[in-house]
CSV table of C-alpha atoms in Angstrom, one decimal:
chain,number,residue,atom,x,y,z
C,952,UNK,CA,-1.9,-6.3,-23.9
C,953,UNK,CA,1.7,-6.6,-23.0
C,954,UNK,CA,2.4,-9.1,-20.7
C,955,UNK,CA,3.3,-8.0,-16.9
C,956,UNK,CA,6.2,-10.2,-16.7
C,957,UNK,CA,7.5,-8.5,-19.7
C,958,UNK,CA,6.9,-5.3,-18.4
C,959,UNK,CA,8.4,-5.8,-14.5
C,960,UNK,CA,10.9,-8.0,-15.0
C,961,UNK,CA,12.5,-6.2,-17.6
C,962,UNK,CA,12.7,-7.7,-21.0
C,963,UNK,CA,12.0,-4.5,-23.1
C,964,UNK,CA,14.4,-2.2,-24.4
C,965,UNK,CA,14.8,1.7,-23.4
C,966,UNK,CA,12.5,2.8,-26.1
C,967,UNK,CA,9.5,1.5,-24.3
C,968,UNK,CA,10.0,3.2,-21.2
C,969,UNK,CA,7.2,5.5,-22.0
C,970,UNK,CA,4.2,2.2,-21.3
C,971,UNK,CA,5.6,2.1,-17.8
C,972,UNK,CA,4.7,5.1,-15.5
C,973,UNK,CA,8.2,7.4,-15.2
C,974,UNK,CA,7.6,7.3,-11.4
C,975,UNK,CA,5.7,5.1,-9.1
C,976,UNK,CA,5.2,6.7,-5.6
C,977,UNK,CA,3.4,4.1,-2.8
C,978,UNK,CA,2.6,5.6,0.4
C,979,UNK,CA,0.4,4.1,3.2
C,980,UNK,CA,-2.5,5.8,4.3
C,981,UNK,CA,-2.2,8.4,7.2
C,982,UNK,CA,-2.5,6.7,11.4
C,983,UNK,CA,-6.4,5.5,11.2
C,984,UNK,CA,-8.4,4.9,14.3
C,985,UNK,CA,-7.7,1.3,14.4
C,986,UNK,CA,-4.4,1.8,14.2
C,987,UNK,CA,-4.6,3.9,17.8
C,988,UNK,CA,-6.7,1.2,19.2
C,989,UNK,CA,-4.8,-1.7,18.2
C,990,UNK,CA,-1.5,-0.3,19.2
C,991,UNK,CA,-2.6,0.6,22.7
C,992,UNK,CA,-4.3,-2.8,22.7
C,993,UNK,CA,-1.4,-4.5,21.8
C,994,UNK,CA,0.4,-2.7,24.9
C,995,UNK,CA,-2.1,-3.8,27.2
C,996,UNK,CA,-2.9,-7.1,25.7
C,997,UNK,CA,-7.2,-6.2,25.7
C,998,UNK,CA,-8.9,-8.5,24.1
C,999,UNK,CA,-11.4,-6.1,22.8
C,1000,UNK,CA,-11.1,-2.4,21.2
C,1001,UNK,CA,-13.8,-0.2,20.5
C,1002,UNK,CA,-14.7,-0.1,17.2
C,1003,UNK,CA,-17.8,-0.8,15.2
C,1004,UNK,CA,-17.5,-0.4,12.0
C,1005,UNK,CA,-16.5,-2.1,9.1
C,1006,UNK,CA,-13.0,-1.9,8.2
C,1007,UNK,CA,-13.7,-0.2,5.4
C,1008,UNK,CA,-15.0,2.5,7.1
C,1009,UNK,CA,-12.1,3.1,9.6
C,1010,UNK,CA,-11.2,7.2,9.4
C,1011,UNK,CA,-8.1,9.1,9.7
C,1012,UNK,CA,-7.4,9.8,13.4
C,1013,UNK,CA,-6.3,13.4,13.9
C,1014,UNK,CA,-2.8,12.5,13.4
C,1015,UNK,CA,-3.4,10.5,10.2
C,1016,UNK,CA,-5.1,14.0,8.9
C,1017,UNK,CA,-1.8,15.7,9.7
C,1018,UNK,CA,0.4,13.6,8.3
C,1019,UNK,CA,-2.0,13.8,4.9
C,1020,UNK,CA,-1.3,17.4,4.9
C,1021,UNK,CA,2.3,16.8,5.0
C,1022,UNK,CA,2.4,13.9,2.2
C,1023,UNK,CA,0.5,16.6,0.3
C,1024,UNK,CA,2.9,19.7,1.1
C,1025,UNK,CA,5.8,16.7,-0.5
C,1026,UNK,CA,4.1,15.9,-3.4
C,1027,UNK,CA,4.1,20.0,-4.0
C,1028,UNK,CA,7.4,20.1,-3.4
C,1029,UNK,CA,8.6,17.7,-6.0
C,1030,UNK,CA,10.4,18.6,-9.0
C,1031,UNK,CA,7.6,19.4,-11.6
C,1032,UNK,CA,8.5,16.2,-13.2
C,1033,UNK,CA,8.0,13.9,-10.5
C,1034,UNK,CA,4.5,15.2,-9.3
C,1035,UNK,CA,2.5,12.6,-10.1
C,1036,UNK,CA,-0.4,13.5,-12.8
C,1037,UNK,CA,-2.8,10.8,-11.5
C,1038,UNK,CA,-3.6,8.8,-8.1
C,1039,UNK,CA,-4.5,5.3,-7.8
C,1040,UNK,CA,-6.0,4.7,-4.4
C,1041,UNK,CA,-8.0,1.7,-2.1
C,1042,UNK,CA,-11.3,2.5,-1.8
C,1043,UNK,CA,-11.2,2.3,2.1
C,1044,UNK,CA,-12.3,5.5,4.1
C,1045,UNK,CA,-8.8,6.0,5.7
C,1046,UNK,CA,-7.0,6.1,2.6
C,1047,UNK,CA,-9.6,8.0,0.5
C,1048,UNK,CA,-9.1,10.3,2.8
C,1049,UNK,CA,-5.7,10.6,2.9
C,1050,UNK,CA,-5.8,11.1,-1.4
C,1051,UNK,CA,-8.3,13.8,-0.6
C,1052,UNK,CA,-6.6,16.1,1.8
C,1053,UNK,CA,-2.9,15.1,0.7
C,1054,UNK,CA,-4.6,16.5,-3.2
C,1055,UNK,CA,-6.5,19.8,-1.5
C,1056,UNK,CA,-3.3,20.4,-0.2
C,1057,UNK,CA,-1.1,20.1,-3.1
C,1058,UNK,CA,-3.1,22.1,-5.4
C,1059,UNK,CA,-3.8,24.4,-2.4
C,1060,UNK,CA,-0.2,25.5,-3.2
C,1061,UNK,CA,-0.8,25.3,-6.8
C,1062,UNK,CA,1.5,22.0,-7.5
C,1063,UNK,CA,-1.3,19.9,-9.0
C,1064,UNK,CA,-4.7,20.8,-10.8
C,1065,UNK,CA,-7.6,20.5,-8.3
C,1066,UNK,CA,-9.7,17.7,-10.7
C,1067,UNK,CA,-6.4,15.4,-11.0
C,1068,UNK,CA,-7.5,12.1,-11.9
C,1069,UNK,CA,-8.3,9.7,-9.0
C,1070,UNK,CA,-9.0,5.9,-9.7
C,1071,UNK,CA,-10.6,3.9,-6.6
C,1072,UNK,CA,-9.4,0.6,-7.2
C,1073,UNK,CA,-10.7,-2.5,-5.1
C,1074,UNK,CA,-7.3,-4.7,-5.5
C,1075,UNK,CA,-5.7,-1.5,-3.4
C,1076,UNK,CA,-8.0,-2.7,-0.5
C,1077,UNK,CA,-6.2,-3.7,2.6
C,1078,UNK,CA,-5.4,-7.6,3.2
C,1079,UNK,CA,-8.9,-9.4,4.1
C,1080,UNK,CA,-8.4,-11.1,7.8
C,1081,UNK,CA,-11.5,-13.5,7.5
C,1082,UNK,CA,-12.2,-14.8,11.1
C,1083,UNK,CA,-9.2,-12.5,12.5
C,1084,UNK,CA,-10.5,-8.9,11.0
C,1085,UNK,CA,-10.9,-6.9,14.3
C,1086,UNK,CA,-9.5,-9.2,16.6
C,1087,UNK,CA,-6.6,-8.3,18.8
C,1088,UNK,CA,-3.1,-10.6,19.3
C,1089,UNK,CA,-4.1,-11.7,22.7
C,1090,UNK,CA,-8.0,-12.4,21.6
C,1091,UNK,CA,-6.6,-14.2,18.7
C,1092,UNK,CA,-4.3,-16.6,21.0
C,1093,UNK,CA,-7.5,-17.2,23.4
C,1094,UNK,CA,-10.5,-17.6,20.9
C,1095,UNK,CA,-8.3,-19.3,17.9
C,1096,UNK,CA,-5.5,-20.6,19.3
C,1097,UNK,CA,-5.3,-23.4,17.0
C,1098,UNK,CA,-4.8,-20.2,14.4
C,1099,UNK,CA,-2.9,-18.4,16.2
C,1100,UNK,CA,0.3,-22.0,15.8
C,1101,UNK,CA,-1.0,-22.5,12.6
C,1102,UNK,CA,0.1,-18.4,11.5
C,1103,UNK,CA,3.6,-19.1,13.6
C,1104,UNK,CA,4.2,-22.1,11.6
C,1105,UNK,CA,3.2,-20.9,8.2
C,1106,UNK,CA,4.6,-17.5,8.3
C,1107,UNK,CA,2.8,-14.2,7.1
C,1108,UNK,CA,3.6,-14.7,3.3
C,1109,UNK,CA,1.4,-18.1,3.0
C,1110,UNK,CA,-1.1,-18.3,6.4
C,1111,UNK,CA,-4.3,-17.1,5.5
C,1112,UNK,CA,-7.2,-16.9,7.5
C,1113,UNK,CA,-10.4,-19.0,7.2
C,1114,UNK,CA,-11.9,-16.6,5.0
C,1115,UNK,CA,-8.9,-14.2,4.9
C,1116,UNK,CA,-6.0,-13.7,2.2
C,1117,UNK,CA,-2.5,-14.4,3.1
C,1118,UNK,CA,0.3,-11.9,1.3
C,1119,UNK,CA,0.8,-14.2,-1.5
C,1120,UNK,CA,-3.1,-13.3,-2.4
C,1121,UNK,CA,-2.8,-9.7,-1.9
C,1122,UNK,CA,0.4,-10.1,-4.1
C,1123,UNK,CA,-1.6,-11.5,-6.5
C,1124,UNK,CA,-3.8,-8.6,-7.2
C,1125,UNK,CA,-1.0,-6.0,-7.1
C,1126,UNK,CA,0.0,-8.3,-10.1
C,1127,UNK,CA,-3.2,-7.0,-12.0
C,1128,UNK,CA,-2.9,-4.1,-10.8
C,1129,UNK,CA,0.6,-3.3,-11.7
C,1130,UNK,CA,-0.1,-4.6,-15.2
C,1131,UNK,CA,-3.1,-2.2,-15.6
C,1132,UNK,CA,-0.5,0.4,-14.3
C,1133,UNK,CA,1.8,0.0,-17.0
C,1134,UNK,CA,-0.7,0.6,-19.8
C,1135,UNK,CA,-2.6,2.8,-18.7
C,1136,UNK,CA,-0.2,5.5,-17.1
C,1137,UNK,CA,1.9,6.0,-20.2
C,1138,UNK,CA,5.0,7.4,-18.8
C,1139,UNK,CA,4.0,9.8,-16.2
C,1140,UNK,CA,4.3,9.9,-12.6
C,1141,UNK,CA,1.7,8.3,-10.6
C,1142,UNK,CA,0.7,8.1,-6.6
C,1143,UNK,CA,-0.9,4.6,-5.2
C,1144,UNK,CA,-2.5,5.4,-2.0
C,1145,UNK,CA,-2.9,2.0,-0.1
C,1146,UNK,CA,-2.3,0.1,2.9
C,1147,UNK,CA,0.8,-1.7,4.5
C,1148,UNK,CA,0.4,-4.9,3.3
C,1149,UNK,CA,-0.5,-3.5,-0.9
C,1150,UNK,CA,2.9,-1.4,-0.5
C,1151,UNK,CA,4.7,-3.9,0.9
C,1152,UNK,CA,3.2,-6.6,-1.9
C,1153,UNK,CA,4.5,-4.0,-4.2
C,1154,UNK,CA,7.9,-3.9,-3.7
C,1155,UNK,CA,8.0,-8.1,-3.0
C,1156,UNK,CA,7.3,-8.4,-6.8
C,1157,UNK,CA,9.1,-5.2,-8.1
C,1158,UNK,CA,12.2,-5.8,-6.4
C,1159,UNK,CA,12.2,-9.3,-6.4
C,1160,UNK,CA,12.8,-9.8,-2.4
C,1161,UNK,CA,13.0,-13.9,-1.2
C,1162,UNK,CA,10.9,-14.6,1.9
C,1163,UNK,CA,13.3,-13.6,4.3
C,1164,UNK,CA,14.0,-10.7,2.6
C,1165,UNK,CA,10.2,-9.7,2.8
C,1166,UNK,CA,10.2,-10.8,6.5
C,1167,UNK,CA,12.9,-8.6,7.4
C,1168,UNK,CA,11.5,-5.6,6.2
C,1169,UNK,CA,10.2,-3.0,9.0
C,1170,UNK,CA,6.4,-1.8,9.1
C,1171,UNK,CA,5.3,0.1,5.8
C,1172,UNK,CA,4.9,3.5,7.9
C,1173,UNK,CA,1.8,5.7,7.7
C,1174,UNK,CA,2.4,8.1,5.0
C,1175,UNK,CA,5.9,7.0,4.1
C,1176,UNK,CA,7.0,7.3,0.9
C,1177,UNK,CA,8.6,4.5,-1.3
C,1178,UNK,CA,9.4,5.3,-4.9
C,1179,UNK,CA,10.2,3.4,-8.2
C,1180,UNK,CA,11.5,5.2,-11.5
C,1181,UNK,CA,11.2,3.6,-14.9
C,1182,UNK,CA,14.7,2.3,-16.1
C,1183,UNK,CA,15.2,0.2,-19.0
C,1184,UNK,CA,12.3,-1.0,-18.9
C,1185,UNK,CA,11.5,-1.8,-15.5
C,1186,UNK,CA,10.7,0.3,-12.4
C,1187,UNK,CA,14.0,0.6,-10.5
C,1188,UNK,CA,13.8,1.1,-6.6
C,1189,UNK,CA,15.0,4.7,-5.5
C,1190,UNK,CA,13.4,5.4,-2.0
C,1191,UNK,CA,11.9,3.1,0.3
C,1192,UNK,CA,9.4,3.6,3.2
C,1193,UNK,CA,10.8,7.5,3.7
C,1194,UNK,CA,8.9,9.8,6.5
C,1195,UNK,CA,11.4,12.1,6.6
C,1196,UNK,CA,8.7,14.9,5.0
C,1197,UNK,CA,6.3,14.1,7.6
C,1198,UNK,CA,8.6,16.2,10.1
């Protein structure tokens, strides 16, 4: 197997251009539930919002489902080369149901077969928040406050959680991932439908940001669109965090 600093950091000549996919497209998944709750939370500075579920099994609010629709009617309208022949998504509720209606809606206009390929893979899941998972900013300062100057002091990229992943983790797997990527994809466009924190692991390594380059970075946006093209063997940035298509 080639190795995946050989393939992302480009050491290979043009001629193997074809082991990397000819497009990567990362979006976000469409606005969830949690996201709603957490932003009007936030607002408000609740210590509790009313969910029950696993995060897992968070669902598209009404909005998200739109703006899956839209990502889909984008994909269609793609230059044939660009549509992307398979998707790669997180297992998680809210973005397997964002590959689902974004695909019924692309090959509702006849961009994309209906039975494209769809691989659910578990290193797409969204970053794991241990003690912190479902916790709001002002619960997190008054049940773990001793977490809550721990995180300020570490910064995002290396605090994790008691039983959590910091970005560095989650970076990790996108490392496997992207390696599987590369092989397996074989020079044709591809879609990863993830979270924010998997797209924005993604372009740390493919671009090679710093730390303060990562930290200045605005939120990954539900939906957006962030591309990479294969060139000279690497995957060259050409869009970044786009929602212009979502209207």
């Amino acid at each position: 197997m080639t190795e995946i600093s050989t393939i992302l950091n480009g050491h290979r000549g043009r001629s193997e251009d074809s082991r990397l996919p000819s497009l990567l497209i990362a979006t976000r998944h469409g606005e969830s539930t949690a996201n709603v709750e957490f932003r009007h939370a936030d607002a408000s500075g609740a210590l509790t919002v009313p969910i029950t579920s696993r995060d897992a099994d968070i669902p598209l609010s009404m909005r998200g489902q739109a703006q899956a629709q839209a990502l889909g009617r984008w994909w269609a309208a793609l230059p044939a080369a660009d549509r992307p022949r398979s998707v790669w998504s997180s297992p998680y509720l809210r973005t397997t149901e964002t590959t689902r209606i974004a695909l019924a809606q692309a090959s509702g206009l006849g961009a994309v077969p209906v039975n494209l390929p769809i691989r659910y893979d578990e290193r797409l899941r969204d970053r794991e928040l241990g003690i912190l998972e479902m916790l709001t900013k002002a619960a997190i300062e008054k049940e773990h406050p001793a977490e809550a100057v721990r995180r300020r002091r570490m910064g995002e990229l290396h605090y994790r959680p008691p039983g959590g992943e910091s970005w560095l983790d989650v970076a990790l797997r996108m490392r496997s991932l992207l390696r599987d990527l590369a092989e397996e994809e074989d020079g044709r466009p591809v879609l990863v439908v993830a979270h924010d924190c998997t797209v924005l692991m993604l372009r740390y390594i493919l671009d090679r940001l710093t730390e303060p380059q990562l930290l200045a970075l605005e939120p990954v946006r539900n939906c957006s669109a962030s591309l990479w093209r294969a060139d000279r063997g690497r995957l060259a940035p050409e869009g970044w965090n786009a929602t212009e298509h979502l209207g």
